mmCIF file of C-alpha atoms and ligand atoms in Angstrom:
data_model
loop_
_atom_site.group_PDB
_atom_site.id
_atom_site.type_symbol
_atom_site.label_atom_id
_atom_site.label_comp_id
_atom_site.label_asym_id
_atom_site.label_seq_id
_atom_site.Cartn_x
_atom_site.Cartn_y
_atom_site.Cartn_z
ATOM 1 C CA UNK A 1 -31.033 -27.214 3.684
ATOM 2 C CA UNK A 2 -30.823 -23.127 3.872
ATOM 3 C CA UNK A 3 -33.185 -22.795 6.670
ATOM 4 C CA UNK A 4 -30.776 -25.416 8.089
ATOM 5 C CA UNK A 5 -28.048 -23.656 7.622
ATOM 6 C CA UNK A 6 -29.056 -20.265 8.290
ATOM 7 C CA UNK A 7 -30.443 -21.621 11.931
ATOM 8 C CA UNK A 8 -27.023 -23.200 12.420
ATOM 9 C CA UNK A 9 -25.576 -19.569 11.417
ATOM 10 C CA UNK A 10 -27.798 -17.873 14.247
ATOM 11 C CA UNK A 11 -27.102 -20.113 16.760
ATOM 12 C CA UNK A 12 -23.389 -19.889 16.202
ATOM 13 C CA UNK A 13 -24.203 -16.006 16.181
ATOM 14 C CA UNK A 14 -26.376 -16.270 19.261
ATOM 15 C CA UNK A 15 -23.890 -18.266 20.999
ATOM 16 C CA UNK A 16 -21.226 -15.690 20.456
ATOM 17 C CA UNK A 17 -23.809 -12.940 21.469
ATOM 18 C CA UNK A 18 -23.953 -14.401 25.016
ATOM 19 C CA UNK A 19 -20.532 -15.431 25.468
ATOM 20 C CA UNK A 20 -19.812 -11.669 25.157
ATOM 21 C CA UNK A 21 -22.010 -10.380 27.177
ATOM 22 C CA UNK A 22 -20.833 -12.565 29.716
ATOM 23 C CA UNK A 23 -17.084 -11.682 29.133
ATOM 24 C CA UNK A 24 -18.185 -7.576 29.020
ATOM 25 C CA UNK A 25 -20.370 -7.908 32.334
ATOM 26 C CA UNK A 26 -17.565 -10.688 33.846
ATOM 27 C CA UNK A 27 -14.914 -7.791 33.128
ATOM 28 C CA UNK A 28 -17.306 -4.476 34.018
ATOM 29 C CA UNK A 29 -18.142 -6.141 38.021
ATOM 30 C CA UNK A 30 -14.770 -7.026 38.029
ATOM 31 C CA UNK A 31 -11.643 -4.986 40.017
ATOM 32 C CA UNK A 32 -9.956 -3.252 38.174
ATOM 33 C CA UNK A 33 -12.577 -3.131 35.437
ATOM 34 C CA UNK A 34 -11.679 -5.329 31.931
ATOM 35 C CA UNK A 35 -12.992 -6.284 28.258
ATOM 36 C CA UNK A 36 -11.109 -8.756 26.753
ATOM 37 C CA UNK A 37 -9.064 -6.871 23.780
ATOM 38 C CA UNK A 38 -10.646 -9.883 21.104
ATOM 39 C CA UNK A 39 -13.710 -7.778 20.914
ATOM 40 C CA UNK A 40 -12.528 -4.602 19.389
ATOM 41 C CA UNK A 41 -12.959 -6.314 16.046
ATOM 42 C CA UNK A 42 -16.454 -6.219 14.933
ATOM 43 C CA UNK A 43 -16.734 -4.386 11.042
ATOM 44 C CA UNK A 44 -15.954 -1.357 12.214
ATOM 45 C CA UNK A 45 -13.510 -2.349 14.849
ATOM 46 C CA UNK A 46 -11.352 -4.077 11.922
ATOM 47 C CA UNK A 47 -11.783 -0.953 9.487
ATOM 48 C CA UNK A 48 -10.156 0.914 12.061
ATOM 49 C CA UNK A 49 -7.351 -1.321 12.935
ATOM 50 C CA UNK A 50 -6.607 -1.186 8.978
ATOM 51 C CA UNK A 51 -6.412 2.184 9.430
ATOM 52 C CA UNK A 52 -3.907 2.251 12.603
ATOM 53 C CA UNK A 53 -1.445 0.343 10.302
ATOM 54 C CA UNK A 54 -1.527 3.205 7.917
ATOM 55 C CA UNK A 55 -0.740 6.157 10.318
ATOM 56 C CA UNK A 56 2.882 7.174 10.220
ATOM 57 C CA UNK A 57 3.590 6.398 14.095
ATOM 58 C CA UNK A 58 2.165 2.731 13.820
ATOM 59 C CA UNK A 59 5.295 1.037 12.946
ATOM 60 C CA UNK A 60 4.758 -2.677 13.271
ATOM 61 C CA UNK A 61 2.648 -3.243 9.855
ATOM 62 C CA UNK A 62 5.480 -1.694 7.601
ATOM 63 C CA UNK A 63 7.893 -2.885 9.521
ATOM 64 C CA UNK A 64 7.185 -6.788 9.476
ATOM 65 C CA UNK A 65 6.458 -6.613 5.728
ATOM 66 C CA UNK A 66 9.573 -5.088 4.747
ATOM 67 C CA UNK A 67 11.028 -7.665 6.509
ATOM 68 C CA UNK A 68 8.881 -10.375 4.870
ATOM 69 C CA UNK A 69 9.876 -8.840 1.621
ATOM 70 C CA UNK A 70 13.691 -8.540 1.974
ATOM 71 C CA UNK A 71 14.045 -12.203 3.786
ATOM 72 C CA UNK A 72 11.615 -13.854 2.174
ATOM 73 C CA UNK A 73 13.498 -15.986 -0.016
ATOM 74 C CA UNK A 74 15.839 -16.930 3.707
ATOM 75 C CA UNK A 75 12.609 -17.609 5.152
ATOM 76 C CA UNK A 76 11.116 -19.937 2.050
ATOM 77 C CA UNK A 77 14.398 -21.896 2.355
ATOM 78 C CA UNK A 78 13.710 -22.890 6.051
ATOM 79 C CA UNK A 79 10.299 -24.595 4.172
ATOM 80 C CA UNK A 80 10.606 -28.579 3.749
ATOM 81 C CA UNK A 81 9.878 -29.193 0.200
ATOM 82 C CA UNK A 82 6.119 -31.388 0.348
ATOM 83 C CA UNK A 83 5.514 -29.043 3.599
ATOM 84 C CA UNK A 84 1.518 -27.394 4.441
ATOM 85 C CA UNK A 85 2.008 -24.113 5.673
ATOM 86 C CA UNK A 86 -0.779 -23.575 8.482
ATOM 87 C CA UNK A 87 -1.522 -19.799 9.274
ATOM 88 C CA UNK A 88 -2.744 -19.059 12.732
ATOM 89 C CA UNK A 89 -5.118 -15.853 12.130
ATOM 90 C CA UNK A 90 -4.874 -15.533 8.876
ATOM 91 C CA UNK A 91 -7.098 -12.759 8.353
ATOM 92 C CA UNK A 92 -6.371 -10.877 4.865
ATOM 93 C CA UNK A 93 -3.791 -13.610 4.192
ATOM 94 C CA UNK A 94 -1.716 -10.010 2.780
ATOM 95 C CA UNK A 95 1.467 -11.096 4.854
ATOM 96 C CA UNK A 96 1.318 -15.304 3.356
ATOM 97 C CA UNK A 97 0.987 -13.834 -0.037
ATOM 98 C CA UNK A 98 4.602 -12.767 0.235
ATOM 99 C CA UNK A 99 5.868 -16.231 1.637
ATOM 100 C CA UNK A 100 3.564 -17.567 -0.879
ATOM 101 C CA UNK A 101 5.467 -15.998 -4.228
ATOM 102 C CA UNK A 102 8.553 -17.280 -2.509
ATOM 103 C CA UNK A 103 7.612 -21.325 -1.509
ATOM 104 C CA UNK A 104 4.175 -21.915 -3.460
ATOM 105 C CA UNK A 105 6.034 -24.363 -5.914
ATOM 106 C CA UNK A 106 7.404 -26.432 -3.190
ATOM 107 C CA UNK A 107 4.223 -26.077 -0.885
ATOM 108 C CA UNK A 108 1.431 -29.659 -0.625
ATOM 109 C CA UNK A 109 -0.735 -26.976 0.722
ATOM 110 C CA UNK A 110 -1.577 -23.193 2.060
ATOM 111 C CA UNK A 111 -3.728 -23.813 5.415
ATOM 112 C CA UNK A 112 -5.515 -20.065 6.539
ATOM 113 C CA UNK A 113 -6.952 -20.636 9.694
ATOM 114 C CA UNK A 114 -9.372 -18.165 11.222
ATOM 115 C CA UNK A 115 -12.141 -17.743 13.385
ATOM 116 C CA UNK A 116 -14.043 -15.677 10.279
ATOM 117 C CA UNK A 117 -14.755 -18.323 8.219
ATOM 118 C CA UNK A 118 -16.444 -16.085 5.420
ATOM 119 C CA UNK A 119 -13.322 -13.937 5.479
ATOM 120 C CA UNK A 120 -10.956 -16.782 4.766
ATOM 121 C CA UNK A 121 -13.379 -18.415 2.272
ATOM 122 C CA UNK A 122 -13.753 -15.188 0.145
ATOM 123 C CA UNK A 123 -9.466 -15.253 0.462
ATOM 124 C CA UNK A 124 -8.835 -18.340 -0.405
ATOM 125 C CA UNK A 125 -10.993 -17.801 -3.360
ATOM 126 C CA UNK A 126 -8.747 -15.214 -4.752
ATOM 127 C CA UNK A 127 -5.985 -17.127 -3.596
ATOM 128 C CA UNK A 128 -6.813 -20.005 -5.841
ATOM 129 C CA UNK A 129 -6.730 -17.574 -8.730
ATOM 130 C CA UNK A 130 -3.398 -15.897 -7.889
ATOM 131 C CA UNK A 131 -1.853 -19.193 -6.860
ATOM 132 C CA UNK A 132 -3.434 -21.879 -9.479
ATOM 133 C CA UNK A 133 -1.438 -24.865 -8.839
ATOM 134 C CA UNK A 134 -1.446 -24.104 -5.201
ATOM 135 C CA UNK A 135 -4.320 -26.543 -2.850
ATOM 136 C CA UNK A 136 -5.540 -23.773 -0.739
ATOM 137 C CA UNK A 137 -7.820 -25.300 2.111
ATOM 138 C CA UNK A 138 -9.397 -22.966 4.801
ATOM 139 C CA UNK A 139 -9.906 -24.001 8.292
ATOM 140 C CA UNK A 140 -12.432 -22.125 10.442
ATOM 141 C CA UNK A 141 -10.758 -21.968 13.901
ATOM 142 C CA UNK A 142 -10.151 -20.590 17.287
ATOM 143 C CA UNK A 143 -6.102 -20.873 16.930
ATOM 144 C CA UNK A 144 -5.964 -21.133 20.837
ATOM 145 C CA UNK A 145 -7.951 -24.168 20.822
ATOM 146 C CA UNK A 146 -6.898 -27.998 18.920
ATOM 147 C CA UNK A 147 -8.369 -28.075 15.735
ATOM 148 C CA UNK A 148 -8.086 -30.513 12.865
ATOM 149 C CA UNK A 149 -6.323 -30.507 9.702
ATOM 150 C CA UNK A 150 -7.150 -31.230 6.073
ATOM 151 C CA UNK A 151 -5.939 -34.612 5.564
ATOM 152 C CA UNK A 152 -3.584 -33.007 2.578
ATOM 153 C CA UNK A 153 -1.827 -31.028 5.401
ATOM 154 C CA UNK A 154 -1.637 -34.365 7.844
ATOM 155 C CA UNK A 155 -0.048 -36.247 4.882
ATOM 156 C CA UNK A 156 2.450 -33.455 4.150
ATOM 157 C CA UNK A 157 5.925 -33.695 4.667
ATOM 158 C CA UNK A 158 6.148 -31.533 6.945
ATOM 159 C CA UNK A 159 3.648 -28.385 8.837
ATOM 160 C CA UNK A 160 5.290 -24.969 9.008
ATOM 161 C CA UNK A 161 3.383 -22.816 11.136
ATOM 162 C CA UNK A 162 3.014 -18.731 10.111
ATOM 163 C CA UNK A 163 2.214 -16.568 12.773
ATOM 164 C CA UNK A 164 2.517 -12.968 11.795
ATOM 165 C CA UNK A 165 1.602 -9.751 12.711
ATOM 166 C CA UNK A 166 2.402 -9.652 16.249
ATOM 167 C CA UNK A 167 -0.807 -11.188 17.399
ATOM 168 C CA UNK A 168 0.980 -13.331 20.317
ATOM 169 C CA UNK A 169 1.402 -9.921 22.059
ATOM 170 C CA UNK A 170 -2.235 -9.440 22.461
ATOM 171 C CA UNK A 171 -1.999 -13.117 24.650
ATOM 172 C CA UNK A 172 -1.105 -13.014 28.033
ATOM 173 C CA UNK A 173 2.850 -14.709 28.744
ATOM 174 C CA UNK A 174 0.533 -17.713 30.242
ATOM 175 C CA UNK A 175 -2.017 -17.798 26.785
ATOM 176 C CA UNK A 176 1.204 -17.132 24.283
ATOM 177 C CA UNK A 177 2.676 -20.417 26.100
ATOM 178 C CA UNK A 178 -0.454 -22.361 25.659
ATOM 179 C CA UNK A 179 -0.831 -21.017 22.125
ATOM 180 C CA UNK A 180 2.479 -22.685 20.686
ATOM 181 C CA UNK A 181 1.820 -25.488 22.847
ATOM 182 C CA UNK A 182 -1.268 -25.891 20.913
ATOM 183 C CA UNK A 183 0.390 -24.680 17.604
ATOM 184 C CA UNK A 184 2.872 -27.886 18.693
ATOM 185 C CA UNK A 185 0.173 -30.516 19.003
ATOM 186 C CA UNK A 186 -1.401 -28.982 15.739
ATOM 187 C CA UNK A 187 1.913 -29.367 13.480
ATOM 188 C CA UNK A 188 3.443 -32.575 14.740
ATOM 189 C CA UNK A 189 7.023 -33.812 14.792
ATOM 190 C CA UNK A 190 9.047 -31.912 12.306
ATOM 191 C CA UNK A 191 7.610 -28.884 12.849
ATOM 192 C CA UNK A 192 8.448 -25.081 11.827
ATOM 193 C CA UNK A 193 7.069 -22.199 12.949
ATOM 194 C CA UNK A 194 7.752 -18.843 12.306
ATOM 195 C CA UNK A 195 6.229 -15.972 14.473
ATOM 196 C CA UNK A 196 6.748 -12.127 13.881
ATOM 197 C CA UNK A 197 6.896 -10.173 17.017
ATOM 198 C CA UNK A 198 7.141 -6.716 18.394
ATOM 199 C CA UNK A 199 10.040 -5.376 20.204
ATOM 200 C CA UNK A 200 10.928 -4.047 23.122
ATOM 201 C CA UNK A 201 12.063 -0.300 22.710
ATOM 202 C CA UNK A 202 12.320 3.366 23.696
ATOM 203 C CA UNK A 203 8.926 4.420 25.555
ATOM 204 C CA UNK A 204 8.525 7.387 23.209
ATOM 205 C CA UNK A 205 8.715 5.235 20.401
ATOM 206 C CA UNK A 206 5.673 2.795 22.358
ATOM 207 C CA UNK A 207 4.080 5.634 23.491
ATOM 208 C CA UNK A 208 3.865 7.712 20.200
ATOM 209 C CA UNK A 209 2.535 4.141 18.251
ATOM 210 C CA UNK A 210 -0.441 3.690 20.582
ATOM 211 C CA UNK A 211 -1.695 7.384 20.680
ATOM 212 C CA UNK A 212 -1.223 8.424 17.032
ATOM 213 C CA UNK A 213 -1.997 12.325 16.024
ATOM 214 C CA UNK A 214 -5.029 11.308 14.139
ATOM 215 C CA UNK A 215 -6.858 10.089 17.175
ATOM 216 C CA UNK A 216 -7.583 6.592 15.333
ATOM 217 C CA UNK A 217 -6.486 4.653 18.057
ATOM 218 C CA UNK A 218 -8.150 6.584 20.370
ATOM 219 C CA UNK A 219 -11.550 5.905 17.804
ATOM 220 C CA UNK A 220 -10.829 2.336 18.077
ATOM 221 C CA UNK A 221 -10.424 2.077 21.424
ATOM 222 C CA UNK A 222 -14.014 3.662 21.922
ATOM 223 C CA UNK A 223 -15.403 2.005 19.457
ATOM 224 C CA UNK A 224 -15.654 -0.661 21.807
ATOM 225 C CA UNK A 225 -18.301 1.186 23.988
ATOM 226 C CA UNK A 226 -20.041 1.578 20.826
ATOM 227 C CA UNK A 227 -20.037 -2.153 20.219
ATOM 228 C CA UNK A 228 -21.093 -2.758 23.988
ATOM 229 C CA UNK A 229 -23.894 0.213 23.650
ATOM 230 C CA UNK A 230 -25.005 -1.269 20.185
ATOM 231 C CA UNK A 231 -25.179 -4.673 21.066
ATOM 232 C CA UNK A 232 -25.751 -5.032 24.508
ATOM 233 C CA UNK A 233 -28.262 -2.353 25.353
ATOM 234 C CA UNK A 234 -25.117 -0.270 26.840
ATOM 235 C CA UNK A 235 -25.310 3.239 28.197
ATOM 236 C CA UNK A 236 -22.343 4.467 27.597
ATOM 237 C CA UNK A 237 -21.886 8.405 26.226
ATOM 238 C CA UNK A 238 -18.768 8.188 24.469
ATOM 239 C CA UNK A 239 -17.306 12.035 24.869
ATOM 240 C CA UNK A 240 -17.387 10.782 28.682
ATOM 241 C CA UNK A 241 -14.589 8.086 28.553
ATOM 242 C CA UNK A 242 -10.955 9.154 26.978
ATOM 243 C CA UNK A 243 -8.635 6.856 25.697
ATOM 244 C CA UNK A 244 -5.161 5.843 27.761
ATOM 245 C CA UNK A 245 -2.082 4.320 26.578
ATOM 246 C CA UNK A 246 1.204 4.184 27.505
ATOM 247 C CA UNK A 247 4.312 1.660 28.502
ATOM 248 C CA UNK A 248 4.332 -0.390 31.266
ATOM 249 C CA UNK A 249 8.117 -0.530 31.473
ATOM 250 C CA UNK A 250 8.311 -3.048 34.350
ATOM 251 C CA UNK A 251 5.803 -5.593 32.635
ATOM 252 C CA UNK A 252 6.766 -4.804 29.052
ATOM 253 C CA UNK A 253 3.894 -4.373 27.738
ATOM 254 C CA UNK A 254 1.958 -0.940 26.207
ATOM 255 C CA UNK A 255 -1.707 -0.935 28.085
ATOM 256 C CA UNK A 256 -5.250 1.031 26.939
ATOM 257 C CA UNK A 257 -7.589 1.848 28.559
ATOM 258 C CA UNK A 258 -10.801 3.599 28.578
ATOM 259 C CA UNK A 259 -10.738 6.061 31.501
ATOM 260 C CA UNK A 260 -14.089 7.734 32.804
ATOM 261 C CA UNK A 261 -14.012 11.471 33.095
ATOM 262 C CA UNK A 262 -16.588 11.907 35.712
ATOM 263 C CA UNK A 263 -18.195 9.811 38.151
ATOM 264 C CA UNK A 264 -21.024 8.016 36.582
ATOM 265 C CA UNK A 265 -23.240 4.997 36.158
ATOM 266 C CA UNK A 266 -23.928 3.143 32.943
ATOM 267 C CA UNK A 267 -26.416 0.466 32.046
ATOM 268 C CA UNK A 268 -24.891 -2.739 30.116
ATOM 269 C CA UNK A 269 -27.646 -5.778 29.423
ATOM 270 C CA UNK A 270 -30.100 -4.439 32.331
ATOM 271 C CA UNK A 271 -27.140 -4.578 35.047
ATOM 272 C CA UNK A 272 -25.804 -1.316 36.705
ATOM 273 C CA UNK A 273 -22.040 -0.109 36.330
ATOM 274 C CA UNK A 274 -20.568 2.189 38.398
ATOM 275 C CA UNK A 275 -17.164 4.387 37.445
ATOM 276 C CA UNK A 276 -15.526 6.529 39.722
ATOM 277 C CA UNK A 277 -14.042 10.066 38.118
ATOM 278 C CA UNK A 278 -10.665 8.503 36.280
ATOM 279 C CA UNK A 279 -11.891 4.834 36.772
ATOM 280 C CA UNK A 280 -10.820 3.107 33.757
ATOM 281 C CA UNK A 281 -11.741 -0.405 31.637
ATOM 282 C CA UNK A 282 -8.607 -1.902 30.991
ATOM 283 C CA UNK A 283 -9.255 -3.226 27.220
ATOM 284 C CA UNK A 284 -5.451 -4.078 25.451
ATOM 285 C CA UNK A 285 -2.145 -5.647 26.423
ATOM 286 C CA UNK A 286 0.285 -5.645 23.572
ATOM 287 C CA UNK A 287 3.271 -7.694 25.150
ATOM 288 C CA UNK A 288 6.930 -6.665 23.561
ATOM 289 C CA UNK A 289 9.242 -9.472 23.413
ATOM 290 C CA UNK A 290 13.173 -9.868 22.937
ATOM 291 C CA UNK A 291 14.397 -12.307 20.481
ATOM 292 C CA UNK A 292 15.703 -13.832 23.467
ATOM 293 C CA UNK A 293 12.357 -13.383 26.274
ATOM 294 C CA UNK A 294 10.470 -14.859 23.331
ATOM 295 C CA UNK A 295 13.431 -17.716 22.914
ATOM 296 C CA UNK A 296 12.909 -18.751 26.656
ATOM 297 C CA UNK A 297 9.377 -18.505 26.531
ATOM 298 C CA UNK A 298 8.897 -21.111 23.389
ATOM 299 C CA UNK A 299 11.950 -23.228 24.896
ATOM 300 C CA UNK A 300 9.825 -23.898 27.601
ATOM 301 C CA UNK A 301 7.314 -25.866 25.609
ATOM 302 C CA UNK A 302 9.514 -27.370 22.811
ATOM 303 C CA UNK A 303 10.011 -24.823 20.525
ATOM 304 C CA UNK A 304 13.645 -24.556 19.806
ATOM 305 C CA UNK A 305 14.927 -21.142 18.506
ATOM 306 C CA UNK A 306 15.952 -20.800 14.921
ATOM 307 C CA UNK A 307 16.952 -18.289 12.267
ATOM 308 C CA UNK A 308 15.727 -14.731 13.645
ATOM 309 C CA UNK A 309 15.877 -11.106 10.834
ATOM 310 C CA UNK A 310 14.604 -7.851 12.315
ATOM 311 C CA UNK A 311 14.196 -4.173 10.176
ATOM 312 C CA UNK A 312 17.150 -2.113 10.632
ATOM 313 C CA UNK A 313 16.122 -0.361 13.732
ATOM 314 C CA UNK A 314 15.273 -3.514 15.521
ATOM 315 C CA UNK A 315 11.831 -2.031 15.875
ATOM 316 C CA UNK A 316 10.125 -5.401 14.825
ATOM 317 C CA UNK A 317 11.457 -9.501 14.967
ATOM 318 C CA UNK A 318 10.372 -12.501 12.177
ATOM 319 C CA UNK A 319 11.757 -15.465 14.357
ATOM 320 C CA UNK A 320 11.644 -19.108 12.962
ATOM 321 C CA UNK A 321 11.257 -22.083 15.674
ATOM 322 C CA UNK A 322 11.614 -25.852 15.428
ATOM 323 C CA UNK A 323 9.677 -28.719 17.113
ATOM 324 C CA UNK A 324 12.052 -29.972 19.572
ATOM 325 C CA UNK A 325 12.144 -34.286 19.216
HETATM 326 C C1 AVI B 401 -3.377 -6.574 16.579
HETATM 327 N N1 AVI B 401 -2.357 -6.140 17.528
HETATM 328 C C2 AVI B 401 -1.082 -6.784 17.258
HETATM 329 C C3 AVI B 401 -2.253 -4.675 17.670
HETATM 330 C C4 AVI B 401 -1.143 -4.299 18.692
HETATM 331 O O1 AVI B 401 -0.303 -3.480 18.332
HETATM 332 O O2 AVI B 401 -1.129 -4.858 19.785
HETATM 333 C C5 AVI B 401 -3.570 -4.069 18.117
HETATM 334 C C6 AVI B 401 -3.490 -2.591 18.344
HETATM 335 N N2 AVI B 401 -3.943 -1.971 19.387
HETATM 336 C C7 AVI B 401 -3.719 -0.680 19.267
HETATM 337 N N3 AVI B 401 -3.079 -0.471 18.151
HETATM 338 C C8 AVI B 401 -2.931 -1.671 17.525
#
């Protein structure tokens, strides 16, 4: 049974190996040059993020939980009594835990879902002891693709969907649509779903967020060629790439990039890469939304626009939606 499981652990492993060294050599021969941003977060790609959230430019972490905390009792009232509430990336679970003090005693369920499945196991663990009377029932998941309930959260009265942390501005406007189309199928008729969003705002403000004093942006941003070097046999000399962010205005979204300072080659998985002086790897979208561009865009595929509370600068947006009939 172990050595069936631990096989069944590589080959997941294995398979996940390959499909990013595809995606990295895909995006490298590709024009302009890409990574896809999902693979920042290896250990210390995560550790780093964690510490973005705590630098004093990187507004989007406090923000949303000070909104969570002064609204969450609003928020819990939008919750069908006998509902499951399903969380799409749940990660740390740190954001539910405040929806949780406010709705646990009228929740059938608390669904993390995550690709991570030791993360959420080891969460819902404490969870269980924080929350006793709570059924707390982990789903290992890509959130993009269908998955399938616990039957506890099928025979609810209802599925509210949590989406926090402004995760659906990583996705493309084309991959946030087929997210809550997917989130749709997922919760069935009846649905909520709330979804907490960035804003669109002053480029300094944008700019300032993605390039914080510290550098640790900048840190995690590389730490992606250390990833690619580590794991893929990669070349790359880190003091020879510089980290770039700023707003794209017209497509409202902040980019980064890795930008070469010289012209060189590098070697990723035994194929050949070559960067012209100031070529760059385009590695992050972060998409900012309007209450109302983010209205339209879940309108489109049946999500109709509910109760909406932003911080007092309107830096940051908690917007609920319901499953149109
Ligand atoms: C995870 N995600 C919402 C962050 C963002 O703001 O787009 C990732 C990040 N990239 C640089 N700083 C933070």
């Amino acid at each position: 049974m172990v050595a069936v499981v631990t096989r069944r652990r590589l080959s997941q492993q294995q398979a996940e190996a390959s499909a990013f060294e595809i995606d990295v050599l895909e995006g490298l021969h590709d024009i302009p040059k890409h990574v896809p941003a999902k693979y920042f977060y290896d250990a210390a790609g995560s550790r780093l993020f964690e510490r973005i959230t705590e630098v004093p430019e990187y507004y989007p972490t406090r923000c949303e939980l000070r909104i969570l905390r002064q609204h969450a009792a609003d928020i819990a009232k939008l919750i069908p009594s006998g509902a499951a509430l399903v969380e799409f990336g749940s990660g740390s679970s740190r954001k539910a835990r405040i929806l949780l003090k406010a709705a646990a005693s009228k929740l059938a369920a608390y669904v993390p879902v995550d690709i991570c499945g030791e993360m959420i196991e080891q969460e819902a663990a404490e969870l269980r002891t924080d929350f006793p009377q709570l059924k707390v029932l982990p789903v290992t998941a890509d959130i993009c693709n269908p998955f399938e309930l616990p039957a506890a959260a099928k025979d609810a009265s209802a599925r509210v969907g949590f989406f926090p942390g402004s995760t659906i501005g990583n996705f493309e406007p084309h991959e946030a649509a087929g997210f809550l189309r997917n989130a749709a199928n997922i919760l069935g008729r009846g649905a909520v779903l709330i979804i907490g969003f960035d804003l669109v705002k002053s480029a300094d403000v944008l700019n300032a967020a993605y390039n914080d004093a510290q550098g640790v942006t900048a840190q995690f941003n590389l730490n992606l060629l250390t990833r690619i070097n580590r794991e893929l046999g990669g070349t790359f000399q880190l003091d020879t790439f510089e980290h770039h962010a700023f707003y794209n205005r017209e497509r409202h979204r902040v980019e980064m990039h890795l930008a070469s300072l010289k012209r060189q080659k590098v070697k990723v998985a035994g194929d050949t890469i070559d960067f012209r002086a100031g070529e760059t790897i385009h590695t992050e979208n972060s998409y900012k939304y309007s209450i109302e561009s983010l209205s339209a865009l879940a309108r489109g595929v049946g999500w109709l626009p509910a109760a909406a509370w932003t911080d007092s600068r309107k830096y940051f947006a908690m917007q609920t939606f319901i499953l149109g009939a």
